[in-house]
Phi, psi and omega in degrees: 000135181250078180102177182290157178294150176273124185252143175207150173286141175279123182298143173266121185227136175113159181299134177083006181250004183299144178283144172285169177302319180294319180292330180297339179275349183286161180242161171298156179284128178293147182301324180298333176288326176294314178300318178299315181294321178292335181264035166257180182271030178286146174280147179243166176241133178249121175256128179233177181247123177288161179304330179273005179091353180286150178282156174221132180232137179213147175282151176193173172276143172220140174234155184238135177211125177053047178062026174237145174253144177239130177232148181246141181201145174303136184297340178267356181292151180306314183298322178294313180297322178297314181296323178295319182283325184206105187290352181298133182200169176224133172248133179222155178201163170242118182206140178048054176060035177214140167270125180242131180229127179236118177262135180190201180232131180253139175227147180287138181267148171223349180293124185299317181297318181289323175298320177297319178298318178295318179299315177297322180297313180291332175291314181295316187277315187249354184068026183262110183281117177232158175228145178283124177228102185066239181251024180226169171255127175261155183207156178286346181201168177208176178299146184306326182259011186282343187091356178079163181295162000276171185234138171286152177243133178244136175262125178254117179264118183291144167260312178218155175214157182220148171225132181238124184286141171272338177230168182280061182253345176200165177280149171307134192231144175235141173237140172243137184254117182293000000 
């Protein structure tokens, strides 16, 4: 990423979508608020592309640091194999009265410093104790259907992101990442 994301309100267009006077005073959601929301213990959904082009969606933990998302997955899991073959993906969640969608590209991490940052992130956000062992995160436990530790870590670099309010607290917002 080359600088902060470019933020804009998503225009409301069409019959029945006009803003009320109170909504007209609202602002787009700042990116730091998206990072804060992503760093709660909310579950996220990761959508990836299968080799035949079909979509695949799975729940997982995601943490955000410096406009990057980190997700952990067994290296043999479908989502991991999909990301290795084709990094295009979407992470989405509903948290703090907002639908958040992040479109980007995921790559497997092997850098020790970044793996440590991801390990610290999942400990801080989810209370999940992991340790860096080579190019994976090891843990004393994992989700019942995860295949068990250790886990590969993928860094998702956003291309675009969106936030849609469930309540009138901010304008629908789009970010583009230079």
